[in-house]
Short mmCIF file of C-alpha atoms in Angstrom, two decimals:
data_model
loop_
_atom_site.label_atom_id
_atom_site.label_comp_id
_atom_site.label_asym_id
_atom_site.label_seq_id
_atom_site.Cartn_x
_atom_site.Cartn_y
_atom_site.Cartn_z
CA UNK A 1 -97.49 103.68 129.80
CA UNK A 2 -96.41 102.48 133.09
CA UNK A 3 -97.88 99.49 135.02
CA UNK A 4 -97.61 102.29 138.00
CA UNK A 5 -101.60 101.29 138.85
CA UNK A 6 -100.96 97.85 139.46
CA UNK A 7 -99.66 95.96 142.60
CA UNK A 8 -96.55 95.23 141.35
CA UNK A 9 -93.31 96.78 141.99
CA UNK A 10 -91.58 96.37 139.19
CA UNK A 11 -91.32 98.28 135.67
CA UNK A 12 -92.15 96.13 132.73
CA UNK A 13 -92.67 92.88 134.93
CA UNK A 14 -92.32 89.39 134.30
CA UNK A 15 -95.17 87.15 135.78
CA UNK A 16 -94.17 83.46 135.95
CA UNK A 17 -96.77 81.28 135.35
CA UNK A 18 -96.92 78.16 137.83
CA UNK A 19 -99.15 76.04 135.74
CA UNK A 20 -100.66 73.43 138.34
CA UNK A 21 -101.69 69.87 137.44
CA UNK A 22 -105.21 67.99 137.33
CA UNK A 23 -106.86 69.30 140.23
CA UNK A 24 -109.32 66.35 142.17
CA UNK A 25 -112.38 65.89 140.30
CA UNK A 26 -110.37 66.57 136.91
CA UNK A 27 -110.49 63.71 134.62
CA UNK A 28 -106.68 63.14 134.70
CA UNK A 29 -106.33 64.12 138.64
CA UNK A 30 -103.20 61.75 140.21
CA UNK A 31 -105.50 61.11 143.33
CA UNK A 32 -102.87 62.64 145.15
CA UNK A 33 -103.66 66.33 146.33
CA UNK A 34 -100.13 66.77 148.50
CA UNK A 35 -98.11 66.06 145.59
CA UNK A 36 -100.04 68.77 143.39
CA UNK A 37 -99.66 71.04 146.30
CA UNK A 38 -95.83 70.39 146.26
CA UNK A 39 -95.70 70.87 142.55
CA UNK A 40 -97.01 73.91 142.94
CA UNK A 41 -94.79 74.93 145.38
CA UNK A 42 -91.90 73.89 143.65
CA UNK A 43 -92.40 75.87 141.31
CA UNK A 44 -93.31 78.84 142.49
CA UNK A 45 -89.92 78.57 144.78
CA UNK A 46 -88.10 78.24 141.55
CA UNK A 47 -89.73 81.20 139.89
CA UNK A 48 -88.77 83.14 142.52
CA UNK A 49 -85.37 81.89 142.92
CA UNK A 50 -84.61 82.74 138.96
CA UNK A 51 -86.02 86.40 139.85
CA UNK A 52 -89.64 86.57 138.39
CA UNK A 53 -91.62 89.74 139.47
CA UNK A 54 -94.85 88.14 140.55
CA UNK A 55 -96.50 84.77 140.00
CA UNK A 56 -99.88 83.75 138.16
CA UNK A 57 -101.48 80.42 139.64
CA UNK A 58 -103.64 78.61 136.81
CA UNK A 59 -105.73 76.11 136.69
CA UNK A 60 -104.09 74.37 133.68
CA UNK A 61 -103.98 70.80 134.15
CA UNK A 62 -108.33 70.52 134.42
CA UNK A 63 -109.20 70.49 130.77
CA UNK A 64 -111.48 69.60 129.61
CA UNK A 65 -112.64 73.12 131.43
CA UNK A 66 -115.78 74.29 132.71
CA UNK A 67 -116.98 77.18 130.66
CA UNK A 68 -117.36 80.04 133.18
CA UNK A 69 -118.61 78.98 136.43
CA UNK A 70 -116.30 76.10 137.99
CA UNK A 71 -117.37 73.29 141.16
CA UNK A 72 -116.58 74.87 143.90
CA UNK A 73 -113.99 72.07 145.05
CA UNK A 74 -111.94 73.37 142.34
CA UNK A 75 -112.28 76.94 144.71
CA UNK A 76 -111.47 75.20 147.45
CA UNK A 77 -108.07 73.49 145.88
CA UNK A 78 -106.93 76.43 143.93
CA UNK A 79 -107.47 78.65 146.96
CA UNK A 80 -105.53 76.06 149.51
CA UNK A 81 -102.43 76.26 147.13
CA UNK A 82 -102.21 79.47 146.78
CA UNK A 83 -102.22 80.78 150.58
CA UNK A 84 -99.56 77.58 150.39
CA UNK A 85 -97.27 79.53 148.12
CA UNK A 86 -98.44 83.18 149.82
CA UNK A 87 -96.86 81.45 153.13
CA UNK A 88 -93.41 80.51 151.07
CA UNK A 89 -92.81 82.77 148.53
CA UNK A 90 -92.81 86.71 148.78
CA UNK A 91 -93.92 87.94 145.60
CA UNK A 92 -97.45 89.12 144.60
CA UNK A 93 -99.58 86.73 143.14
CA UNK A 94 -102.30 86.82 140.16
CA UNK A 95 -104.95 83.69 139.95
CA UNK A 96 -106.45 82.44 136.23
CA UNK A 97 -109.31 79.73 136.85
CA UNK A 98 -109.74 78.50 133.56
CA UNK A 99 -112.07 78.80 131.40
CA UNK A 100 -113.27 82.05 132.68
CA UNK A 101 -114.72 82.09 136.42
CA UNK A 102 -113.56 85.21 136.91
CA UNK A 103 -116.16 85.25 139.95
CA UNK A 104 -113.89 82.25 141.53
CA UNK A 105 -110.36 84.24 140.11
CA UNK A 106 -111.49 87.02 142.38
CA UNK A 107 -113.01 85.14 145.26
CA UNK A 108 -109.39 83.29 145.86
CA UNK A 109 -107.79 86.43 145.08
CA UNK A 110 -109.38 88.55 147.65
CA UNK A 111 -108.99 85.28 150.18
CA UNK A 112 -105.38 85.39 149.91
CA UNK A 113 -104.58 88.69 149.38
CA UNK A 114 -103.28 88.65 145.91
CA UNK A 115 -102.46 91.33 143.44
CA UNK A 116 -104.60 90.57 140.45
CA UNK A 117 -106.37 88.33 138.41
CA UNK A 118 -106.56 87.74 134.45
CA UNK A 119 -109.75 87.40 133.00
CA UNK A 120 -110.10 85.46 129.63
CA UNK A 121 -112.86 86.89 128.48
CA UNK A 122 -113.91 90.14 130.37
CA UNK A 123 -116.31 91.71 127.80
CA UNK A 124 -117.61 90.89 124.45
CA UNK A 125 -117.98 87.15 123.47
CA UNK A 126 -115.55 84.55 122.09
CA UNK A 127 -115.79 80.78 120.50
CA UNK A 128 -113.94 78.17 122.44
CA UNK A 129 -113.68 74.71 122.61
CA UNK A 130 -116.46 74.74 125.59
CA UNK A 131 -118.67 77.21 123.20
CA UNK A 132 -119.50 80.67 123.21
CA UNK A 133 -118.14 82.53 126.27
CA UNK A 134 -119.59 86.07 127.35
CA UNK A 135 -118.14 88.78 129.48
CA UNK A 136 -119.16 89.02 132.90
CA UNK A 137 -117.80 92.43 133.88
CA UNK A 138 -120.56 93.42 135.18
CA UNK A 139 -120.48 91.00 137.58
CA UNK A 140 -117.01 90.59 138.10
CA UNK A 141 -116.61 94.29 138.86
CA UNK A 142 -119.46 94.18 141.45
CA UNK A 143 -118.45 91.39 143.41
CA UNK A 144 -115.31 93.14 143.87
CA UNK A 145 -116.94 96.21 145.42
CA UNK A 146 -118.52 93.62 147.16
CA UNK A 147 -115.40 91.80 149.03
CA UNK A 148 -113.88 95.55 149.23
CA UNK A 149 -110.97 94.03 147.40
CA UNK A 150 -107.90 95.81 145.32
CA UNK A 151 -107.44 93.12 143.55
CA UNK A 152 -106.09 94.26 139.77
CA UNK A 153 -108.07 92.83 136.76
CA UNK A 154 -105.79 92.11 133.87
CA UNK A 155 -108.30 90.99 130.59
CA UNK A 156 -107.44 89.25 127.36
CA UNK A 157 -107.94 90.88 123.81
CA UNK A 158 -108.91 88.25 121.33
CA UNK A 159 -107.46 85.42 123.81
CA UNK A 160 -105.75 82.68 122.62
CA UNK A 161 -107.89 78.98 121.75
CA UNK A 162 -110.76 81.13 120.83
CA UNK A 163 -112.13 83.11 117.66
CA UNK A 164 -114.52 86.01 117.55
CA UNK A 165 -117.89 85.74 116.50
CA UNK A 166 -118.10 88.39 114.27
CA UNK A 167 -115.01 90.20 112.68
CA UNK A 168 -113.98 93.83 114.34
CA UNK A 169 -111.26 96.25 113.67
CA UNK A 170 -107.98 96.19 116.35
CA UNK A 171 -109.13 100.04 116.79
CA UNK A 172 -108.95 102.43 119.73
CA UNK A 173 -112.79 101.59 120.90
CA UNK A 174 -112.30 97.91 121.30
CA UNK A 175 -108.99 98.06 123.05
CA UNK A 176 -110.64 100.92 125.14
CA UNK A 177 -113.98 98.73 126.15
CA UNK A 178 -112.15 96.39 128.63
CA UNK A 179 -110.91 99.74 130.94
CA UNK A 180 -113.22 102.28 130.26
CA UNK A 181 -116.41 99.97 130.28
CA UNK A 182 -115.10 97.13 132.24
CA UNK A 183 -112.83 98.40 134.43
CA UNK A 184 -110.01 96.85 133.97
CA UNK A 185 -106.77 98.11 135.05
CA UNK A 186 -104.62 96.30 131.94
CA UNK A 187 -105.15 94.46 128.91
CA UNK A 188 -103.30 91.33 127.76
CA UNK A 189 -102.47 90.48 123.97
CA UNK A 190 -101.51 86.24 123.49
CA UNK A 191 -101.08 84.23 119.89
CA UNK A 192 -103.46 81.88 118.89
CA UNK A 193 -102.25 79.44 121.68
CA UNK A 194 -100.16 78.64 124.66
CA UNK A 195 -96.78 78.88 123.66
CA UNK A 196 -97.59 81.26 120.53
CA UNK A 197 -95.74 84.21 119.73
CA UNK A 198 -97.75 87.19 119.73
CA UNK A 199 -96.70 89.43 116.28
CA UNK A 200 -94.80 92.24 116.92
CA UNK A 201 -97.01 93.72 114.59
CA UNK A 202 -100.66 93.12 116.12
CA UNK A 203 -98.33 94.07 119.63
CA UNK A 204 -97.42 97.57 118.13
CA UNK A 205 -100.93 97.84 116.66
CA UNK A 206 -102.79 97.33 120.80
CA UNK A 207 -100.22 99.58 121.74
CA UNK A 208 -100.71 102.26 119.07
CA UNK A 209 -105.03 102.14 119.77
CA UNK A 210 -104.10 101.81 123.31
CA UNK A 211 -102.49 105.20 122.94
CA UNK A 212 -104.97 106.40 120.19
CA UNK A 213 -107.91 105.98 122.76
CA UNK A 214 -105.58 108.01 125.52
CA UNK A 215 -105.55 105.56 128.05
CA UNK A 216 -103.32 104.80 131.30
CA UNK A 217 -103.39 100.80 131.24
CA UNK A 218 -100.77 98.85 130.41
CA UNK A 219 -100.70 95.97 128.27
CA UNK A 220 -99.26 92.71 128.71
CA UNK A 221 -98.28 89.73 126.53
CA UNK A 222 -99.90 86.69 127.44
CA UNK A 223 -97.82 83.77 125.63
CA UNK A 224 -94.86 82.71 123.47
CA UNK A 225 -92.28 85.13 125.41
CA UNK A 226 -88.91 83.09 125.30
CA UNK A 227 -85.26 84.76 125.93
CA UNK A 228 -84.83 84.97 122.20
CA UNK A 229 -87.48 87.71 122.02
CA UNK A 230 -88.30 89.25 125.70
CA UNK A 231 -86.15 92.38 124.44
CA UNK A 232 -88.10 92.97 121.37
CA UNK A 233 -91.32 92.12 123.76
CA UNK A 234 -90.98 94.61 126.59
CA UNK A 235 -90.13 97.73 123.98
CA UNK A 236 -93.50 97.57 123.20
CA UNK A 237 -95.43 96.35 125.78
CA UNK A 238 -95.58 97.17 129.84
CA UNK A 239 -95.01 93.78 130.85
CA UNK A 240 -95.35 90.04 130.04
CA UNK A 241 -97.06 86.91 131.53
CA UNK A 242 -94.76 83.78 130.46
CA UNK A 243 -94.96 80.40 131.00
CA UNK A 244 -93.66 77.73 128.57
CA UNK A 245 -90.23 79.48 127.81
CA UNK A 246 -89.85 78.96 132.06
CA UNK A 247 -90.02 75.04 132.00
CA UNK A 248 -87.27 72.20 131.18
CA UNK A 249 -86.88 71.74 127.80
CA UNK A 250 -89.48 74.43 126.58
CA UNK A 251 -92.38 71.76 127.31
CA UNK A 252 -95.47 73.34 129.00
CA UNK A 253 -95.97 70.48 131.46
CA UNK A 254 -92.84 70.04 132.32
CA UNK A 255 -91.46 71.67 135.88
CA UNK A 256 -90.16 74.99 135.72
CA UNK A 257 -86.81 75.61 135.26
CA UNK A 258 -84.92 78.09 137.46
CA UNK A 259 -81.85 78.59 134.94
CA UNK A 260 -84.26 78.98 132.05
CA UNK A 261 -86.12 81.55 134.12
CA UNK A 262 -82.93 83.62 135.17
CA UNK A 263 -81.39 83.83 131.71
CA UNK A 264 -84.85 85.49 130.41
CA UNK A 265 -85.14 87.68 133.58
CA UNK A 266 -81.73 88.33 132.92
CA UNK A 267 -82.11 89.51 129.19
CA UNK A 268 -85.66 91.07 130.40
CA UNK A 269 -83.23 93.22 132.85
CA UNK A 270 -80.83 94.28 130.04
CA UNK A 271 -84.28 95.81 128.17
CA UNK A 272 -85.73 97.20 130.68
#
């Protein structure tokens, strides 16, 4: 499988996440908007810099999060950052408003022209922390016929900080639903949390139903990709969406740091 579909030009890509802080109206917001905006910038620059293939722009910082339908300030900050980093940096761009608006994911996307978005919870239903979460594909996938947009949908299988509600096999139909029913153009596998290493074998097991159900979609990893195991990562799966591994001292809140993302882009490029 190939990640030929999508609007990145890359073969097995990295996606650096730029995790931005409190947003305003967050409970732990700074009450200064121009230094989240240049936090966000900075590190986007320095993704770039090490040699990332695209970004993803998350709203990580607002927990606790809004289920699945975020105030539309939050639109209207997460938007103004990224046609910020569009403007600097020159490498596409997916958006992730937590916990799953994937209406206001698309809406920014298709305002600044980015590449994709990543959808938490695309079909089915999970538990979270703010409850049960349902798919809204068929929504999502309407309001982007709606806005005309190209924007790529990238959706989580069993994503991480959530359980399901009733057991199901890791078989060819439920890694098939997302794409064939949804309409997804990739799936994306995580651990259990940010940070967590995804097994290599539940990652061979996606794969192997992915291929079972005879489908052109690549799949991503979605956390705990570090420089120790990017190799073993990407000879499995199309591509990989990393975050933690990219910032000073391995600490998810901590800026990104452009050595640390160069020496995993760097052993990426020797796998790939």
């Amino acid at each position: 499988m190939t990640t030929a579909d999508l609007p990145i030009d890359a073969e097995k890509p990295i996606v650096g996440m730029v995790h931005l802080p409190p947003l305003p109206g967050a409970p732990k917001f700074s009450g200064d908007f121009e230094q989240v905006l240049e936090t966000a910038l900075r590190d986007a620059r320095r993704l770039e810099a090490g040699g990332v293939d695209a970004l993803m722009l998350e709203n990580f910082g607002d927990a606790p999060f809004y289920p699945d339908d975020v105030p539309k300030h939050v639109v209207a900050s997460m938007t103004r950052i990224a046609a910020e980093i569009r403007e600097e940096v020159d490498l596409p761009m997916g958006i992730n408003v937590l916990r799953n608006d994937a209406d206001a994911a698309l809406s920014v996307a298709a305002a600044v022209e980015a590449a994709l978005v990543r959808v938490n919870v695309h079909v089915g239903a999970r538990v979270t922390d703010q409850g049960v979460i349902e798919g809204q594909a068929h929504e999502t996938v309407r309001l982007r016929e709606r806005l005309d947009s190209d924007v790529a949908i990238l959706a989580d299988l069993d994503v991480k900080h959530s359980a399901p509600l009733a057991e199901r096999p890791l078989d060819a139909e439920a890694v098939a639903e997302p794409v064939e029913r949804g309409f997804a153009e990739g799936v994306v596998v995580s651990g259990a949390g940010t940070g967590h290493e995804v097994s290599g074998d539940h990652l061979r097991a996606v794969a192997a139903a992915r291929d079972e159900a005879g489908l052109d979609a690549p799949v991503f990893v979605g956390s705990g990709v570090t420089t120790e195991n990017v190799a073993d990562v990407l000879g499995v799966a199309d591509g990989a969406i990393v975050g933690t591994a990219l910032k000073e001292g391995g600490e998810t809140t901590n800026p990104v740091s452009e050595e640390r993302v160069r020496r995993l882009v760097e052993t990426a490029d020797e796998a790939r």
